[in-house]
C-alpha cells in the first residue's frame, strides 16, 4: 500500500484501521507524518502519527492521543505554528553557526599565536625591556571577550528570522563547513594583524610603509584584544543570515543594541586601559595611538565584508555540488515506483474521458 498512499490525492469512506494504515505506510517510507482529527475513530492514527493534532472541540479520546490540541476553530493555526517553528529553527541554526565560528576563531588563534609567534624574534624599540618569548593575552582580557560575547549572544533569541519555504532538516556537515569558513577568516585576519604589529618596528614593514610609527608591546596586546573582540561580534551578523549577505535581513533592535553595546565597551576599554602589567604581560591603552585604533577597526571591517562574501560563495559551492545532499534538505522525494503508479492512474483517467 505504500505507493498507493503516495500516489492517491485522497481517500474517502475510510475506517479507523484504514487511517492507521495510511499513517503507518507513510512513516515506513521515511516521511514525517502529521495527522488531524476530532473523533474517537481518529485516535489510533493520531497516536501513531509523528505529530497528532486534535482540532478544537475534539473528543476526549482524540485529545488524549494527540500531541497538539488546537484551541481555536479551523486549521489555520497549524500553518501559524509551522511558520513559528521554522523561525525558531532558523534562530537555533544561526546560534550554533555563530557559536562554532566564534569558538574556532578563539581557540585556533590563541593556539597558533602561542606556538608560532615569538615577539623576542622581531625588531624592538631601543631602550625597552625585551619582549617575551611567546605571545599570549592576559586572562582578564579573555574573560572580557567571552563575557561580552555571551551577553550579545543572548539577544539572538529576539532577532528577526525568516521561515524557510520548505521543511527544515539538520545538515550538520554543511553547518560546520559554514562555521569553519567564518571562523577561519576571523582567525587568519587576527594572525596577520598580529604579525604586522610585531613587525611594526621593521622599517620595511607594512605599518612603516603606511606612515605609522612602531607600536609598543603593551599596545600590541590591547590592539589584538580589540581586533578579536570586534571580529567576534561582527561574525554574528554574518552567521545570522545563512546563505545570504549580512545586509539582506536587518537585525532586530535588541540584537543591534546588544552588539553596539559590546563593541562600544570593547573599544572604550582598548582606548582607556591603564598602563601596567596583567599576568606578567605589559598592557597599555591606545589613547596615545588613536591612529592604530582606527586602523584596527577599518582592518576588522574589511575582513568582515570579505568573510561574508566567502560565506555566500561557500553556500553557492555547496548548492552547486549538492554537498551532503544539501539541495534535498526538507524536500519530499517520491520513489520511482510511486511516480510510475501516478502515471498509470493519470493514463487511466484520460481513458475514461
Short mmCIF file of C-alpha atoms in Angstrom, two decimals:
data_model
loop_
_atom_site.label_atom_id
_atom_site.label_comp_id
_atom_site.label_asym_id
_atom_site.label_seq_id
_atom_site.Cartn_x
_atom_site.Cartn_y
_atom_site.Cartn_z
CA UNK A 1 0.00 0.00 0.00
CA UNK A 2 2.96 2.37 0.25
CA UNK A 3 2.99 3.55 -3.34
CA UNK A 4 -0.81 3.76 -3.27
CA UNK A 5 -0.70 6.09 -0.26
CA UNK A 6 1.75 8.36 -2.07
CA UNK A 7 0.02 8.28 -5.44
CA UNK A 8 -3.53 8.95 -4.21
CA UNK A 9 -4.80 12.50 -3.81
CA UNK A 10 -7.14 11.40 -1.03
CA UNK A 11 -9.20 8.61 0.49
CA UNK A 12 -12.94 8.52 1.21
CA UNK A 13 -15.16 6.34 3.40
CA UNK A 14 -12.25 5.00 5.42
CA UNK A 15 -12.47 3.17 8.74
CA UNK A 16 -10.17 3.83 11.75
CA UNK A 17 -7.89 0.94 10.74
CA UNK A 18 -7.53 2.44 7.26
CA UNK A 19 -6.43 5.80 8.68
CA UNK A 20 -3.92 3.99 10.87
CA UNK A 21 -2.67 2.02 7.85
CA UNK A 22 -2.17 5.16 5.74
CA UNK A 23 -0.18 6.84 8.51
CA UNK A 24 1.91 3.73 9.09
CA UNK A 25 2.68 3.31 5.38
CA UNK A 26 3.91 6.87 5.09
CA UNK A 27 6.05 6.53 8.22
CA UNK A 28 7.62 3.32 6.93
CA UNK A 29 8.60 5.22 3.79
CA UNK A 30 10.62 7.57 5.99
CA UNK A 31 8.31 10.59 5.94
CA UNK A 32 7.41 12.66 8.98
CA UNK A 33 3.62 12.32 9.15
CA UNK A 34 1.10 14.73 10.62
CA UNK A 35 -2.50 13.77 11.32
CA UNK A 36 -5.50 15.87 12.32
CA UNK A 37 -8.74 14.58 13.74
CA UNK A 38 -11.55 15.20 16.17
CA UNK A 39 -13.28 11.89 16.87
CA UNK A 40 -12.74 8.55 18.51
CA UNK A 41 -12.21 6.95 15.11
CA UNK A 42 -9.18 9.23 14.56
CA UNK A 43 -7.45 8.30 17.84
CA UNK A 44 -5.37 5.33 16.55
CA UNK A 45 -3.98 7.35 13.63
CA UNK A 46 -3.40 10.40 15.84
CA UNK A 47 -1.40 8.25 18.26
CA UNK A 48 0.66 6.61 15.51
CA UNK A 49 1.50 9.81 13.61
CA UNK A 50 4.71 11.69 14.35
CA UNK A 51 2.59 14.77 15.06
CA UNK A 52 -1.02 14.21 16.07
CA UNK A 53 -3.19 17.32 16.10
CA UNK A 54 -6.61 17.33 17.76
CA UNK A 55 -8.75 20.18 16.45
CA UNK A 56 -10.92 22.43 18.62
CA UNK A 57 -13.94 20.58 20.03
CA UNK A 58 -12.33 17.16 19.64
CA UNK A 59 -13.42 14.25 21.79
CA UNK A 60 -11.51 13.27 24.91
CA UNK A 61 -10.11 10.20 23.12
CA UNK A 62 -8.70 12.31 20.29
CA UNK A 63 -7.25 14.82 22.75
CA UNK A 64 -5.57 12.07 24.74
CA UNK A 65 -4.00 10.53 21.62
CA UNK A 66 -2.82 13.81 20.08
CA UNK A 67 0.48 15.64 20.61
CA UNK A 68 -1.04 19.07 19.97
CA UNK A 69 -4.53 20.30 20.86
CA UNK A 70 -5.87 23.33 18.99
CA UNK A 71 -7.96 25.79 20.99
CA UNK A 72 -9.19 27.86 18.04
CA UNK A 73 -11.54 26.82 15.27
CA UNK A 74 -10.08 25.93 11.88
CA UNK A 75 -6.74 24.58 10.68
CA UNK A 76 -5.06 27.95 10.05
CA UNK A 77 -3.47 27.68 13.49
CA UNK A 78 -1.40 24.75 12.23
CA UNK A 79 0.08 26.90 9.47
CA UNK A 80 0.88 29.61 12.00
CA UNK A 81 2.56 27.05 14.24
CA UNK A 82 4.66 25.73 11.34
CA UNK A 83 5.85 29.26 10.49
CA UNK A 84 6.80 29.94 14.11
CA UNK A 85 8.63 26.61 14.43
CA UNK A 86 10.65 27.31 11.29
CA UNK A 87 11.59 30.74 12.62
CA UNK A 88 12.76 29.11 15.84
CA UNK A 89 14.75 26.58 13.81
CA UNK A 90 16.40 29.45 11.95
CA UNK A 91 17.41 31.16 15.21
CA UNK A 92 18.82 27.92 16.62
CA UNK A 93 20.78 27.31 13.41
CA UNK A 94 22.16 30.86 13.50
CA UNK A 95 23.12 30.45 17.15
CA UNK A 96 25.00 27.20 16.51
CA UNK A 97 26.73 28.58 13.42
CA UNK A 98 27.97 31.62 15.32
CA UNK A 99 28.96 29.67 18.41
CA UNK A 100 31.08 27.22 16.40
CA UNK A 101 32.66 30.03 14.36
CA UNK A 102 33.49 32.12 17.43
CA UNK A 103 34.92 29.13 19.28
CA UNK A 104 37.08 28.09 16.33
CA UNK A 105 38.38 31.63 15.95
CA UNK A 106 39.38 31.98 19.59
CA UNK A 107 40.82 28.50 20.06
CA UNK A 108 42.89 28.38 16.88
CA UNK A 109 44.07 31.98 17.10
CA UNK A 110 45.46 31.68 20.62
CA UNK A 111 46.81 28.19 19.96
CA UNK A 112 48.67 29.26 16.83
CA UNK A 113 49.74 32.61 18.30
CA UNK A 114 51.36 30.95 21.31
CA UNK A 115 53.24 28.37 19.22
CA UNK A 116 54.13 30.32 16.08
CA UNK A 117 54.74 33.91 17.19
CA UNK A 118 57.78 34.77 19.28
CA UNK A 119 57.85 38.54 19.97
CA UNK A 120 61.50 38.42 21.06
CA UNK A 121 62.48 37.46 17.48
CA UNK A 122 61.13 40.72 15.99
CA UNK A 123 62.77 44.14 15.87
CA UNK A 124 62.05 46.03 19.06
CA UNK A 125 62.21 49.68 20.13
CA UNK A 126 65.50 50.70 21.75
CA UNK A 127 65.90 51.20 25.50
CA UNK A 128 62.94 48.99 26.49
CA UNK A 129 62.68 45.70 28.27
CA UNK A 130 62.97 42.75 25.90
CA UNK A 131 59.70 41.44 24.54
CA UNK A 132 58.58 37.99 25.82
CA UNK A 133 59.49 34.75 24.12
CA UNK A 134 55.91 33.87 23.20
CA UNK A 135 52.66 35.75 22.68
CA UNK A 136 49.56 35.44 24.82
CA UNK A 137 46.79 37.67 26.13
CA UNK A 138 46.08 38.24 29.82
CA UNK A 139 43.34 36.06 31.29
CA UNK A 140 41.25 39.13 32.16
CA UNK A 141 41.05 40.13 28.50
CA UNK A 142 39.99 36.63 27.52
CA UNK A 143 37.27 36.73 30.17
CA UNK A 144 36.04 40.10 28.91
CA UNK A 145 35.85 38.79 25.34
CA UNK A 146 33.81 35.74 26.34
CA UNK A 147 31.61 37.69 28.79
CA UNK A 148 30.63 40.35 26.27
CA UNK A 149 30.28 37.65 23.63
CA UNK A 150 27.81 35.66 25.71
CA UNK A 151 25.90 38.81 26.65
CA UNK A 152 25.46 39.68 22.98
CA UNK A 153 24.56 36.12 22.08
CA UNK A 154 21.53 36.19 24.39
CA UNK A 155 19.91 38.83 22.19
CA UNK A 156 19.83 36.48 19.19
CA UNK A 157 16.66 34.99 20.71
CA UNK A 158 14.93 38.29 19.86
CA UNK A 159 16.38 38.58 16.38
CA UNK A 160 14.31 38.69 13.20
CA UNK A 161 14.15 35.31 11.49
CA UNK A 162 12.59 34.29 8.21
CA UNK A 163 10.75 30.99 7.98
CA UNK A 164 12.00 28.76 5.18
CA UNK A 165 9.62 27.86 2.38
CA UNK A 166 10.49 24.16 2.74
CA UNK A 167 10.54 21.88 5.79
CA UNK A 168 13.71 22.25 7.84
CA UNK A 169 16.16 19.44 8.32
CA UNK A 170 19.53 19.50 10.06
CA UNK A 171 22.54 19.33 7.77
CA UNK A 172 25.33 19.36 10.30
CA UNK A 173 28.17 18.92 7.81
CA UNK A 174 27.04 21.98 5.82
CA UNK A 175 26.54 23.94 9.04
CA UNK A 176 30.00 23.05 10.33
CA UNK A 177 31.60 23.92 6.98
CA UNK A 178 29.95 27.35 7.02
CA UNK A 179 31.02 27.93 10.62
CA UNK A 180 34.56 26.87 9.75
CA UNK A 181 34.72 29.38 6.90
CA UNK A 182 33.57 32.19 9.19
CA UNK A 183 35.98 31.17 11.95
CA UNK A 184 38.87 30.66 9.53
CA UNK A 185 38.64 34.18 8.08
CA UNK A 186 38.42 35.76 11.54
CA UNK A 187 41.32 33.69 12.85
CA UNK A 188 43.52 34.30 9.80
CA UNK A 189 42.90 38.05 9.84
CA UNK A 190 43.82 38.22 13.55
CA UNK A 191 47.04 36.26 12.96
CA UNK A 192 48.01 38.50 10.02
CA UNK A 193 47.37 41.62 12.11
CA UNK A 194 49.46 40.21 14.94
CA UNK A 195 52.35 39.71 12.53
CA UNK A 196 52.06 43.28 11.21
CA UNK A 197 52.02 44.70 14.74
CA UNK A 198 55.00 42.66 15.93
CA UNK A 199 56.81 43.70 12.75
CA UNK A 200 55.90 47.38 13.20
CA UNK A 201 59.46 48.42 14.11
CA UNK A 202 60.78 46.99 10.86
CA UNK A 203 61.38 49.93 8.53
CA UNK A 204 60.31 47.84 5.53
CA UNK A 205 57.20 46.50 7.28
CA UNK A 206 53.61 47.29 6.32
CA UNK A 207 52.85 49.73 9.12
CA UNK A 208 56.01 51.72 8.47
CA UNK A 209 55.18 51.86 4.75
CA UNK A 210 51.74 53.27 5.67
CA UNK A 211 53.39 56.05 7.63
CA UNK A 212 52.53 54.60 11.04
CA UNK A 213 55.02 54.51 13.85
CA UNK A 214 56.26 51.45 15.69
CA UNK A 215 53.88 50.01 18.26
CA UNK A 216 54.82 49.41 21.87
CA UNK A 217 54.29 45.85 23.08
CA UNK A 218 51.63 46.87 25.58
CA UNK A 219 49.61 48.48 22.80
CA UNK A 220 50.06 45.38 20.62
CA UNK A 221 48.32 43.39 23.34
CA UNK A 222 45.46 45.91 23.53
CA UNK A 223 45.13 46.16 19.74
CA UNK A 224 44.84 42.37 19.42
CA UNK A 225 42.23 42.37 22.18
CA UNK A 226 40.28 44.97 20.21
CA UNK A 227 40.61 43.06 16.92
CA UNK A 228 39.49 39.72 18.36
CA UNK A 229 36.56 41.36 20.13
CA UNK A 230 35.37 43.28 17.06
CA UNK A 231 35.73 40.29 14.74
CA UNK A 232 33.88 38.10 17.22
CA UNK A 233 30.88 40.42 17.37
CA UNK A 234 30.79 41.18 13.64
CA UNK A 235 30.83 37.48 12.83
CA UNK A 236 27.40 37.27 14.46
CA UNK A 237 25.92 39.48 11.74
CA UNK A 238 27.34 37.19 9.05
CA UNK A 239 26.20 33.98 10.76
CA UNK A 240 22.58 35.13 11.22
CA UNK A 241 21.70 35.45 7.52
CA UNK A 242 22.60 31.95 6.32
CA UNK A 243 23.40 31.79 2.59
CA UNK A 244 22.61 35.48 2.04
CA UNK A 245 24.64 38.64 2.60
CA UNK A 246 24.53 40.23 6.04
CA UNK A 247 22.55 43.28 4.90
CA UNK A 248 19.66 41.29 3.37
CA UNK A 249 17.93 40.71 6.72
CA UNK A 250 18.04 43.72 9.08
CA UNK A 251 18.84 42.82 12.70
CA UNK A 252 16.25 43.22 15.42
CA UNK A 253 16.65 46.34 17.62
CA UNK A 254 17.50 44.15 20.63
CA UNK A 255 20.32 42.37 18.77
CA UNK A 256 21.62 45.61 17.29
CA UNK A 257 21.60 47.29 20.71
CA UNK A 258 23.42 44.36 22.34
CA UNK A 259 26.12 44.22 19.67
CA UNK A 260 26.54 48.00 19.70
CA UNK A 261 26.94 47.99 23.48
CA UNK A 262 29.52 45.19 23.36
CA UNK A 263 31.51 46.87 20.57
CA UNK A 264 31.40 50.21 22.36
CA UNK A 265 32.60 48.74 25.65
CA UNK A 266 35.41 46.84 23.91
CA UNK A 267 36.50 49.98 22.08
CA UNK A 268 36.45 52.13 25.23
CA UNK A 269 38.41 49.52 27.17
CA UNK A 270 41.05 49.31 24.44
CA UNK A 271 41.48 53.09 24.48
CA UNK A 272 41.39 53.77 28.22
CA UNK A 273 43.07 50.62 29.50
CA UNK A 274 45.56 51.79 32.17
CA UNK A 275 49.24 51.12 31.59
CA UNK A 276 50.67 48.32 33.69
CA UNK A 277 51.04 44.56 33.72
CA UNK A 278 48.50 41.74 33.83
CA UNK A 279 49.70 38.20 34.46
CA UNK A 280 53.20 39.50 33.88
CA UNK A 281 52.23 40.91 30.45
CA UNK A 282 52.70 44.57 29.62
CA UNK A 283 49.41 46.29 28.76
CA UNK A 284 48.81 49.85 27.55
CA UNK A 285 45.73 51.66 26.24
CA UNK A 286 45.56 53.12 22.73
CA UNK A 287 44.76 56.69 23.78
CA UNK A 288 48.25 57.78 22.71
CA UNK A 289 47.96 55.97 19.38
CA UNK A 290 44.45 56.62 18.03
CA UNK A 291 45.71 56.02 14.51
CA UNK A 292 46.27 52.37 15.45
CA UNK A 293 42.76 52.21 16.95
CA UNK A 294 41.21 53.44 13.69
CA UNK A 295 43.44 51.10 11.67
CA UNK A 296 42.33 48.04 13.67
CA UNK A 297 38.67 48.96 13.24
CA UNK A 298 38.99 49.50 9.48
CA UNK A 299 41.02 46.31 9.17
CA UNK A 300 38.32 44.33 11.00
CA UNK A 301 35.53 45.82 8.87
CA UNK A 302 37.32 45.00 5.60
CA UNK A 303 37.84 41.37 6.63
CA UNK A 304 34.26 41.16 7.86
CA UNK A 305 33.00 42.02 4.37
CA UNK A 306 35.45 39.51 2.89
CA UNK A 307 34.25 36.93 5.43
CA UNK A 308 30.62 37.44 4.45
CA UNK A 309 31.39 37.21 0.73
CA UNK A 310 33.32 33.98 1.29
CA UNK A 311 30.40 32.60 3.30
CA UNK A 312 27.97 33.28 0.43
CA UNK A 313 30.37 31.73 -2.07
CA UNK A 314 30.70 28.68 0.17
CA UNK A 315 26.93 28.20 0.14
CA UNK A 316 26.84 28.61 -3.66
CA UNK A 317 29.55 25.96 -3.95
CA UNK A 318 27.68 23.57 -1.64
CA UNK A 319 24.45 24.03 -3.60
CA UNK A 320 26.30 23.61 -6.91
CA UNK A 321 27.84 20.24 -5.96
CA UNK A 322 24.92 19.23 -3.69
CA UNK A 323 27.26 18.94 -0.71
CA UNK A 324 25.96 16.33 1.75
CA UNK A 325 22.66 16.31 -0.17
CA UNK A 326 22.03 19.95 0.78
CA UNK A 327 19.68 20.54 -2.16
CA UNK A 328 17.35 17.79 -0.98
CA UNK A 329 17.13 19.06 2.58
CA UNK A 330 13.47 19.24 3.56
CA UNK A 331 12.22 18.25 0.10
CA UNK A 332 9.82 15.31 -0.25
CA UNK A 333 11.09 12.96 -2.97
CA UNK A 334 8.79 10.23 -4.27
CA UNK A 335 10.26 6.85 -5.21
CA UNK A 336 10.17 5.85 -8.87
CA UNK A 337 7.56 3.18 -8.18
CA UNK A 338 5.13 5.80 -6.84
CA UNK A 339 5.78 8.08 -9.81
CA UNK A 340 5.06 5.16 -12.17
CA UNK A 341 1.77 4.44 -10.37
CA UNK A 342 0.74 8.08 -10.66
CA UNK A 343 1.33 7.98 -14.42
CA UNK A 344 -0.77 4.81 -14.67
CA UNK A 345 -3.63 6.48 -12.76
CA UNK A 346 -3.41 9.58 -14.96
CA UNK A 347 -3.49 7.43 -18.11
CA UNK A 348 -6.48 5.50 -16.78
CA UNK A 349 -8.33 8.73 -16.02
CA UNK A 350 -7.64 10.02 -19.51
CA UNK A 351 -9.04 6.80 -20.93
CA UNK A 352 -12.37 7.32 -19.13
CA UNK A 353 -12.86 10.81 -20.55
#
